[in-house]
CSV table of C-alpha atoms in Angstrom, one decimal:
chain,number,residue,atom,x,y,z
A,410,MET,CA,14.7,6.4,70.0
A,411,LYS,CA,13.6,4.5,66.8
A,412,THR,CA,10.3,3.5,68.1
A,413,THR,CA,9.8,7.0,68.8
A,414,GLY,CA,10.7,8.3,66.0
A,415,GLY,CA,8.4,6.1,64.4
A,416,VAL,CA,5.5,7.3,66.2
A,417,ARG,CA,6.2,10.7,65.8
A,418,SER,CA,6.4,10.1,61.8
A,419,LEU,CA,3.2,8.0,62.0
A,420,THR,CA,1.4,11.1,63.8
A,421,CYS,CA,2.4,13.6,61.5
A,422,LEU,CA,1.3,11.7,58.9
A,423,LEU,CA,-1.9,10.8,60.4
A,424,GLY,CA,-2.4,14.6,61.1
A,425,THR,CA,-1.6,15.8,57.6
A,426,TRP,CA,-3.8,13.5,56.1
A,427,GLY,CA,-6.5,14.4,58.2
A,428,VAL,CA,-6.2,18.4,58.0
A,429,THR,CA,-5.8,18.6,54.3
A,430,ARG,CA,-8.9,16.0,54.0
A,431,LEU,CA,-10.9,18.0,56.0
A,432,VAL,CA,-9.9,21.1,53.9
A,433,LEU,CA,-11.2,19.1,50.9
A,434,LEU,CA,-14.8,18.2,52.2
A,435,LEU,CA,-14.9,21.8,53.0
A,436,PHE,CA,-14.3,22.6,49.4
A,437,VAL,CA,-17.2,20.1,48.7
A,438,TYR,CA,-19.6,20.8,50.6
A,439,LYS,CA,-19.2,24.5,49.7
A,440,VAL,CA,-18.5,26.2,53.2
A,441,TRP,CA,-15.4,27.3,51.4
A,442,ILE,CA,-15.8,28.5,47.7
A,443,PHE,CA,-12.8,27.3,45.9
A,444,PRO,CA,-11.9,29.6,42.9
A,445,GLY,CA,-13.2,28.9,39.3
A,446,PRO,CA,-15.9,26.7,37.5
A,447,ASP,CA,-17.9,24.6,40.1
A,448,VAL,CA,-16.2,21.2,40.0
A,449,THR,CA,-19.1,19.4,42.1
A,450,SER,CA,-21.7,19.7,39.6
A,451,ASP,CA,-20.5,16.6,37.8
A,452,VAL,CA,-21.5,14.7,40.8
A,453,SER,CA,-25.3,16.8,41.6
A,454,VAL,CA,-26.0,16.8,38.0
A,455,ILE,CA,-24.4,14.0,35.9
A,456,TYR,CA,-23.8,11.3,38.4
A,457,GLN,CA,-27.3,12.1,40.1
A,458,GLY,CA,-28.9,11.8,36.6
A,459,TRP,CA,-27.2,8.6,35.9
A,460,PHE,CA,-28.1,7.3,39.3
A,461,GLU,CA,-32.0,7.9,38.8
A,462,VAL,CA,-31.5,5.6,35.3
A,463,LEU,CA,-29.4,3.0,36.8
A,464,ARG,CA,-31.4,2.5,39.8
A,465,THR,CA,-34.3,1.5,37.3
A,466,GLY,CA,-32.2,-1.4,36.2
A,467,THR,CA,-30.5,0.1,33.0
A,468,PHE,CA,-27.8,1.9,31.8
A,469,PRO,CA,-27.9,5.1,30.4
A,470,LEU,CA,-28.3,4.1,26.5
A,471,ASP,CA,-29.4,7.4,25.6
A,472,ASP,CA,-26.6,9.3,27.2
A,473,VAL,CA,-23.6,9.8,25.1
A,474,THR,CA,-21.6,10.8,28.3
A,475,TRP,CA,-22.0,7.7,29.7
A,476,GLN,CA,-18.5,5.9,28.5
A,477,TYR,CA,-17.4,3.9,31.5
A,478,PRO,CA,-17.5,-0.1,31.7
A,479,PRO,CA,-20.4,-1.7,33.3
A,480,ALA,CA,-19.2,-1.8,36.9
A,481,ALA,CA,-18.7,2.1,37.2
A,482,ALA,CA,-22.5,1.7,37.6
A,483,LEU,CA,-21.4,0.5,41.3
A,484,ALA,CA,-19.5,4.0,41.9
A,485,ILE,CA,-22.6,5.7,40.8
A,486,LEU,CA,-25.3,3.9,42.9
A,487,SER,CA,-22.7,3.6,45.8
A,488,PRO,CA,-24.6,6.8,47.9
A,489,ALA,CA,-27.4,4.7,48.2
A,490,LEU,CA,-25.5,3.0,51.1
A,491,LEU,CA,-25.9,6.0,52.5
A,492,PRO,CA,-29.9,7.1,52.4
A,493,PHE,CA,-29.8,9.5,55.5
A,494,LEU,CA,-27.7,12.1,53.0
A,495,GLY,CA,-28.3,13.6,49.8
A,496,TYR,CA,-26.5,12.1,46.6
A,497,ALA,CA,-23.8,14.8,46.8
A,498,GLN,CA,-23.2,14.7,49.9
A,499,ALA,CA,-23.2,10.9,50.1
A,500,PHE,CA,-20.8,10.6,47.1
A,501,PHE,CA,-18.2,13.0,48.9
A,502,LEU,CA,-18.1,11.1,52.1
A,503,LEU,CA,-17.4,7.8,50.3
A,504,ALA,CA,-15.0,9.0,48.1
A,505,CYS,CA,-13.3,10.4,51.3
A,506,ALA,CA,-13.7,7.0,52.7
A,507,ALA,CA,-11.9,5.3,49.6
A,508,ASP,CA,-9.1,7.9,50.1
A,509,LEU,CA,-8.8,6.8,53.8
A,510,VAL,CA,-8.3,3.1,52.8
A,511,ALA,CA,-5.9,3.7,50.1
A,512,PHE,CA,-4.2,5.8,52.7
A,513,ALA,CA,-4.3,3.1,55.4
A,514,LEU,CA,-3.2,0.4,52.8
A,515,LEU,CA,-0.1,2.4,52.0
A,516,VAL,CA,0.8,3.3,56.0
A,517,TYR,CA,0.4,-0.5,56.7
A,518,ALA,CA,2.4,-1.5,53.8
A,519,GLY,CA,5.3,1.2,54.3
A,520,ARG,CA,5.7,-0.2,57.9
A,521,ARG,CA,6.9,-3.7,56.7
A,522,PRO,CA,10.4,-5.0,56.3
A,523,GLY,CA,11.8,-3.9,53.1
A,524,LYS,CA,9.1,-1.3,52.5
A,525,SER,CA,9.0,2.6,53.2
A,526,PRO,CA,6.7,5.3,54.5
A,527,ARG,CA,7.7,7.6,51.5
A,528,GLY,CA,4.3,5.9,49.6
A,529,ALA,CA,2.0,7.3,52.5
A,530,TRP,CA,3.6,10.5,52.1
A,531,VAL,CA,3.2,10.7,48.3
A,532,TRP,CA,-0.7,9.9,48.9
A,533,VAL,CA,-1.0,12.5,51.7
A,534,VAL,CA,0.6,15.2,49.7
A,535,GLY,CA,-0.5,14.2,46.3
A,536,VAL,CA,-4.1,14.0,46.5
A,537,PRO,CA,-5.1,17.3,47.8
A,538,LEU,CA,-2.6,19.1,45.1
A,539,LEU,CA,-5.8,18.0,42.7
A,540,GLY,CA,-8.1,20.3,44.7
A,541,PRO,CA,-12.0,19.5,44.9
A,542,THR,CA,-12.2,17.9,42.0
A,543,VAL,CA,-10.4,14.5,43.0
A,544,TYR,CA,-13.7,14.0,45.4
A,545,SER,CA,-16.0,15.0,42.9
A,546,ARG,CA,-15.2,12.1,40.6
A,547,TYR,CA,-15.2,8.5,40.9
A,548,ASP,CA,-11.5,8.0,39.8
A,549,LEU,CA,-10.3,8.4,43.7
A,550,MET,CA,-12.6,4.9,44.4
A,551,VAL,CA,-10.9,3.3,41.0
A,552,THR,CA,-7.5,4.3,42.3
A,553,ALA,CA,-8.1,2.8,45.8
A,554,VAL,CA,-8.8,-0.6,44.2
A,555,ALA,CA,-5.8,-0.2,42.0
A,556,VAL,CA,-3.4,0.6,45.2
A,557,ALA,CA,-5.1,-2.5,46.9
A,558,ALA,CA,-4.2,-4.6,43.8
A,559,LEU,CA,-0.7,-3.8,43.5
A,560,LEU,CA,0.2,-3.9,47.4
A,561,ALA,CA,-1.4,-7.5,47.3
A,562,GLY,CA,0.3,-8.7,44.6
A,563,GLY,CA,3.5,-10.0,45.9
A,564,ARG,CA,2.1,-12.2,48.6
A,565,HIS,CA,-1.7,-13.0,47.1
A,566,PRO,CA,-1.5,-12.8,43.2
A,567,ARG,CA,-5.1,-14.3,43.1
A,568,VAL,CA,-6.3,-11.3,45.1
A,569,MET,CA,-4.6,-9.1,43.1
A,570,GLY,CA,-6.0,-10.4,39.8
A,571,ALA,CA,-9.4,-10.3,41.3
A,572,LEU,CA,-8.9,-6.7,42.3
A,573,VAL,CA,-7.3,-5.8,38.9
A,574,GLY,CA,-10.3,-7.1,37.0
A,575,LEU,CA,-12.8,-5.2,39.2
A,576,GLY,CA,-10.7,-1.9,38.5
A,577,ALA,CA,-10.9,-2.6,34.6
A,578,MET,CA,-14.6,-2.9,34.8
A,579,LEU,CA,-14.6,0.4,36.6
A,580,LYS,CA,-12.4,2.2,34.1
A,581,VAL,CA,-10.4,-0.1,32.2
A,582,TRP,CA,-7.0,1.4,33.0
A,583,PRO,CA,-6.3,-0.9,35.7
A,584,ALA,CA,-6.1,-3.6,33.4
A,585,LEU,CA,-2.3,-2.1,32.7
A,586,LEU,CA,-1.3,-3.2,36.0
A,587,LEU,CA,-0.6,-6.6,34.9
A,588,VAL,CA,1.9,-5.6,32.5
A,589,GLY,CA,4.6,-6.6,35.0
A,590,VAL,CA,3.2,-9.3,36.8
A,591,ARG,CA,4.9,-12.7,36.0
A,592,ARG,CA,2.5,-14.9,38.1
A,593,ARG,CA,-0.1,-16.7,36.0
A,594,SER,CA,-2.5,-16.9,38.6
A,595,ALA,CA,-3.1,-13.3,38.8
A,596,TRP,CA,-3.7,-13.4,35.0
A,597,LEU,CA,-6.1,-16.0,35.4
A,598,ALA,CA,-7.9,-14.4,38.3
A,599,ALA,CA,-8.2,-11.0,36.5
A,600,LEU,CA,-9.8,-12.7,33.4
A,601,LEU,CA,-12.2,-14.9,35.7
A,602,SER,CA,-13.3,-11.6,37.7
A,603,VAL,CA,-13.5,-9.9,34.2
A,604,ALA,CA,-15.8,-12.2,32.8
A,605,GLY,CA,-17.8,-12.9,35.8
A,606,LEU,CA,-18.6,-9.3,36.1
A,607,ALA,CA,-19.3,-9.0,32.3
A,608,ALA,CA,-21.6,-12.2,32.4
A,609,LEU,CA,-23.4,-10.4,35.8
A,610,PHE,CA,-24.1,-6.9,34.1
A,611,ALA,CA,-25.0,-8.6,31.0
A,612,VAL,CA,-27.9,-11.0,32.4
A,613,SER,CA,-29.1,-8.1,34.7
A,614,MET,CA,-29.0,-4.8,32.9
A,615,PRO,CA,-29.3,-4.1,28.9
A,616,GLY,CA,-26.4,-2.1,27.3
A,617,PRO,CA,-23.7,-2.9,29.7
A,618,PHE,CA,-21.0,-2.4,26.7
A,619,ALA,CA,-22.3,0.8,24.8
A,620,PHE,CA,-19.6,2.5,25.9
A,621,LEU,CA,-17.5,1.0,23.8
A,622,THR,CA,-19.0,2.9,20.9
A,623,PHE,CA,-19.1,6.4,22.7
A,624,GLN,CA,-15.7,6.2,23.5
A,625,ARG,CA,-14.8,5.6,19.9
A,626,ASP,CA,-16.4,8.7,18.9
A,627,ARG,CA,-14.5,11.3,21.1
A,628,GLY,CA,-12.5,14.1,19.8
A,629,THR,CA,-9.6,15.7,21.1
A,630,GLU,CA,-10.0,17.3,24.7
A,631,VAL,CA,-8.8,20.7,25.3
A,632,GLU,CA,-6.2,19.6,28.1
A,633,SER,CA,-4.7,16.8,26.1
A,634,LEU,CA,-1.0,16.7,24.7
A,635,GLY,CA,-2.6,17.0,21.1
A,636,SER,CA,-5.0,19.9,22.1
A,637,LEU,CA,-1.6,22.0,21.9
A,638,VAL,CA,-1.8,21.8,18.1
A,639,PHE,CA,-5.0,23.8,18.2
A,640,HIS,CA,-4.6,26.0,20.8
A,641,ILE,CA,-1.5,27.6,18.8
A,642,ALA,CA,-3.4,27.1,15.4
A,643,ARG,CA,-6.2,29.4,17.0
A,644,HIS,CA,-3.8,32.0,17.2
A,645,HIS,CA,-2.9,31.7,13.7
A,646,GLY,CA,-6.5,31.5,12.1
A,647,TRP,CA,-7.8,28.0,12.6
A,648,ALA,CA,-11.3,27.9,11.7
A,649,GLY,CA,-12.3,25.4,14.7
A,650,GLN,CA,-13.9,26.1,17.7
A,651,VAL,CA,-14.4,24.8,21.5
A,652,LEU,CA,-17.3,22.7,22.5
A,653,LEU,CA,-18.5,20.7,25.2
A,654,ASN,CA,-19.0,17.2,23.2
A,655,TYR,CA,-19.0,13.9,24.6
A,656,GLY,CA,-18.9,15.3,28.3
A,657,SER,CA,-15.8,16.9,28.1
A,658,VAL,CA,-14.6,20.7,26.3
A,659,GLU,CA,-13.2,19.5,22.9
A,660,PHE,CA,-11.7,21.0,19.9
A,661,VAL,CA,-14.1,20.5,16.8
A,662,GLY,CA,-13.4,21.5,13.2
A,663,PRO,CA,-10.4,21.0,10.5
A,664,TYR,CA,-7.7,18.3,11.2
A,665,VAL,CA,-9.5,17.3,14.7
A,666,SER,CA,-9.7,14.0,13.4
A,667,GLN,CA,-6.3,13.6,12.1
A,668,VAL,CA,-4.8,14.9,15.3
A,669,SER,CA,-7.1,12.1,17.4
A,670,THR,CA,-6.1,9.4,14.9
A,671,ALA,CA,-2.3,10.4,15.7
A,672,ALA,CA,-3.0,10.1,19.6
A,673,LEU,CA,-4.4,6.7,18.8
A,674,PHE,CA,-1.2,5.6,17.0
A,675,LEU,CA,1.2,7.1,19.9
A,676,THR,CA,-1.0,4.9,22.1
A,677,GLY,CA,-0.3,1.6,19.8
A,678,MET,CA,3.3,2.8,20.0
A,679,ALA,CA,3.4,2.9,23.9
A,680,PHE,CA,1.7,-0.4,23.9
A,681,GLY,CA,4.4,-1.6,21.3
A,682,TRP,CA,7.0,-0.6,23.7
A,683,LEU,CA,5.6,-2.5,26.9
A,684,LEU,CA,5.6,-5.5,24.9
A,685,LEU,CA,8.9,-5.2,23.8
A,686,TRP,CA,9.9,-4.3,27.4
A,687,ARG,CA,8.4,-7.5,28.6
A,688,LEU,CA,9.6,-9.7,26.3
A,689,ALA,CA,13.4,-8.2,27.1
A,690,ALA,CA,13.0,-7.5,30.9
A,691,THR,CA,15.1,-10.3,32.9
A,692,ARG,CA,15.3,-9.0,36.2
A,693,PHE,CA,12.2,-8.6,38.1
A,694,GLU,CA,12.2,-7.3,41.7
A,695,ALA,CA,9.6,-6.9,44.6
A,696,GLY,CA,8.6,-3.6,43.2
A,697,THR,CA,9.0,-4.1,39.5
A,698,ALA,CA,5.3,-4.5,38.7
A,699,ALA,CA,4.4,-1.4,40.5
A,700,ASP,CA,7.1,0.6,38.6
A,701,ALA,CA,5.8,-1.1,35.4
A,702,ALA,CA,2.3,-0.4,36.1
A,703,PHE,CA,3.3,3.3,36.8
A,704,VAL,CA,5.3,3.8,33.4
A,705,ALA,CA,2.2,1.9,31.5
A,706,VAL,CA,-0.4,4.5,33.0
A,707,LEU,CA,1.8,7.3,32.4
A,708,MET,CA,2.5,6.5,28.9
A,709,PHE,CA,-1.6,5.8,28.5
A,710,THR,CA,-2.3,9.3,30.1
A,711,VAL,CA,0.5,11.1,27.8
A,712,THR,CA,-0.9,9.6,24.6
A,713,SER,CA,-4.8,9.7,25.3
A,714,ARG,CA,-7.1,11.8,23.2
A,715,VAL,CA,-8.0,13.0,26.8
A,716,ILE,CA,-6.4,14.3,29.8
A,717,SER,CA,-8.7,15.1,32.3
A,718,PRO,CA,-7.8,16.6,36.1
A,719,GLN,CA,-8.8,13.1,37.4
A,720,TYR,CA,-6.5,11.3,35.6
A,721,MET,CA,-3.7,12.7,37.7
A,722,VAL,CA,-5.0,10.8,40.9
A,723,TRP,CA,-4.2,7.4,38.8
A,724,LEU,CA,-0.8,8.6,38.7
A,725,VAL,CA,-0.4,9.7,42.1
A,726,GLY,CA,-1.8,6.6,43.7
A,727,LEU,CA,0.7,4.2,41.2
A,728,ALA,CA,3.7,6.7,42.4
A,729,ALA,CA,2.7,6.1,46.1
A,730,VAL,CA,2.8,2.4,45.6
A,731,CYS,CA,6.1,2.4,43.8
A,732,LEU,CA,8.0,4.6,46.7
A,733,CYS,CA,6.6,2.0,49.3
A,734,PHE,CA,9.4,-0.2,47.9
A,735,ARG,CA,12.9,1.0,49.2
A,736,GLY,CA,14.1,-0.4,45.8
A,737,SER,CA,11.9,1.7,43.5
A,738,ARG,CA,13.7,4.1,41.1
A,739,MET,CA,10.7,6.0,40.3
A,740,GLY,CA,11.7,8.6,42.8
A,741,LEU,CA,12.1,11.4,40.1
A,742,PRO,CA,9.0,10.5,38.1
A,743,THR,CA,6.8,10.8,41.3
A,744,VAL,CA,8.5,14.3,41.8
A,745,LEU,CA,7.1,15.5,38.3
A,746,VAL,CA,3.9,13.8,38.5
A,747,LEU,CA,3.5,15.8,42.0
A,748,VAL,CA,4.5,19.2,40.4
A,749,ALA,CA,2.4,18.2,37.1
A,750,SER,CA,-0.7,17.7,39.9
A,751,LEU,CA,-0.3,20.9,41.0
A,752,VAL,CA,0.2,22.7,37.6
A,753,THR,CA,-3.3,20.8,36.9
A,754,LEU,CA,-4.9,22.4,39.7
A,755,LEU,CA,-4.1,25.8,38.3
A,756,GLU,CA,-5.3,24.7,34.7
A,757,PHE,CA,-8.2,23.4,35.9
A,758,PRO,CA,-10.7,24.7,38.1
A,759,ILE,CA,-8.7,28.0,38.5
A,760,TRP,CA,-8.0,29.3,35.2
A,761,PHE,CA,-9.8,26.7,33.0
A,762,SER,CA,-11.3,29.7,31.3
A,763,GLU,CA,-7.9,30.8,30.0
A,764,VAL,CA,-7.1,27.3,29.0
A,765,VAL,CA,-10.6,27.3,26.9
A,766,GLN,CA,-9.8,30.7,25.3
A,767,SER,CA,-6.5,29.7,24.3
A,768,THR,CA,-4.7,32.7,25.9
A,769,THR,CA,-1.0,32.7,26.0
A,770,PHE,CA,-1.0,32.0,30.0
A,771,GLY,CA,-3.7,29.1,29.8
A,772,VAL,CA,-1.5,27.6,26.8
A,773,CYS,CA,1.5,28.1,29.0
A,774,LEU,CA,-0.1,26.0,31.6
A,775,LEU,CA,-0.8,23.4,29.5
A,776,VAL,CA,2.8,23.3,27.9
A,777,VAL,CA,4.2,23.1,31.2
A,778,ARG,CA,1.6,20.6,32.8
A,779,ASN,CA,1.9,18.1,29.8
A,780,GLY,CA,5.6,18.5,29.4
A,781,LEU,CA,6.3,17.6,32.9
A,782,LEU,CA,4.2,14.2,32.0
A,783,VAL,CA,6.0,13.7,29.0
A,784,ALA,CA,9.2,13.8,31.1
A,785,ALA,CA,7.9,11.7,33.5
A,786,ALA,CA,6.9,9.0,30.8
A,787,LEU,CA,10.1,9.3,29.2
A,788,LEU,CA,12.1,9.1,32.5
A,789,GLY,CA,10.2,6.0,33.9
A,790,SER,CA,10.7,4.1,30.7
A,791,ARG,CA,14.2,4.6,30.6
A,792,VAL,CA,14.7,4.0,34.3
A,793,LEU,CA,12.4,0.8,34.0
A,794,TRP,CA,14.1,-0.7,30.7
A,795,ARG,CA,17.9,-0.4,32.2
A,796,ALA,CA,17.0,-1.6,35.6
A,797,THR,CA,15.2,-4.6,34.3
A,798,ALA,CA,16.1,-5.4,30.3
A,799,ARG,CA,19.6,-4.3,30.3
A,800,PRO,CA,22.4,-7.0,31.1
A,801,ALA,CA,23.5,-6.5,34.7
A,802,ALA,CA,26.9,-4.7,35.0
A,803,SER,CA,29.7,-7.2,36.0
A,804,THR,CA,31.5,-6.4,39.3
A,805,ARG,CA,34.8,-8.2,38.1
A,806,VAL,CA,37.7,-6.4,37.5
A,807,PRO,CA,39.0,-7.2,33.4
A,808,GLY,CA,41.7,-9.6,33.8
A,809,GLN,CA,41.0,-10.6,37.3
A,810,ALA,CA,40.2,-14.3,36.6
A,811,THR,CA,43.2,-14.5,34.1
A,812,ARG,CA,45.7,-13.3,37.1
A,813,THR,CA,44.2,-15.2,39.9
A,814,SER,CA,44.9,-18.6,37.4
A,815,GLU,CA,48.3,-17.3,36.8
A,816,THR,CA,48.9,-16.9,40.4
A,817,SER,CA,47.6,-20.1,41.3
A,818,VAL,CA,49.8,-21.9,39.1
A,819,SER,CA,53.1,-20.1,39.9
A,820,PRO,CA,55.9,-22.0,41.9
């Protein structure tokens, strides 16, 4: 009976993945038209433009929208693996393949002793909540690497480190996966991976680290936590405006630099908390590294000057790995992230024009989405601290030892 139930559950899981991913492909291939602006244009226009430059052997040095570490070139060039398809069509298919790889890893992990299929279900449900945007950005590929790294960490720390290094060179944030890792071999492998890739790109292509300057000059994106200040200020005579700036829709005008600086300060505080937690943590369980990575990326996302919709797939992937472990305490933060993913779909692309115009409805969507992420970050950090850093509660009844001693010496 148990085997039959397991087969039925796996069949349901596979069927749900297949149906939801077919729907996503129908949207990105424009068999069905998704409401709102065309989210696939980033692939057919921006990514393909970068592809044409990268294939000449140089990074897009004159394009300030190129704000990614050098290994991102591998993701942008990947459609060349399918030369019989157009660039965009090949990219969407490869994004689906990365989705399948992450799903397969989560299913395999969930069937091992001490693990749970909940993680695979989080992935199956969470990814389509983001709509066609999730197949129209290379973040899903990065997330698949991060999922593989975390799942490998318990038994193969060197493999985890190498994958973390690759992920960090794809989009920086996977470096946070190491925050809860104690094995030095994983850290060393990550450093060697980063150093090797950096050296490779430095000698083979000019301008691999120009993205650092472009990132420094970014402002406050209209979907970030700090943007709520200006959304509300626009209703009270604020003199700034919304512009397409550095590849995203940002606020430009008075006090924007101050809010951006405040966001950086909050990010610094988040890193300070993570350092404090790492020094105070004394109890590490099998899923602690995944829980810590989830909380760290939540903090990074919430305090960032930019919260683009595709960032949510990072959180969905890490939450899925957390819930692969039966002992994970990140259930409620995961639910909050899944609900936030649905609200993200509503604010982008469906009602993005409402957000850009700072209408009451658009601002309410942002307040709900960002509020859910803040709540998930605060709750997750509290749960992580209590599970690992606080002294374990004693199960001994007060006075029990004294009474036992007295009894043993009584005549």
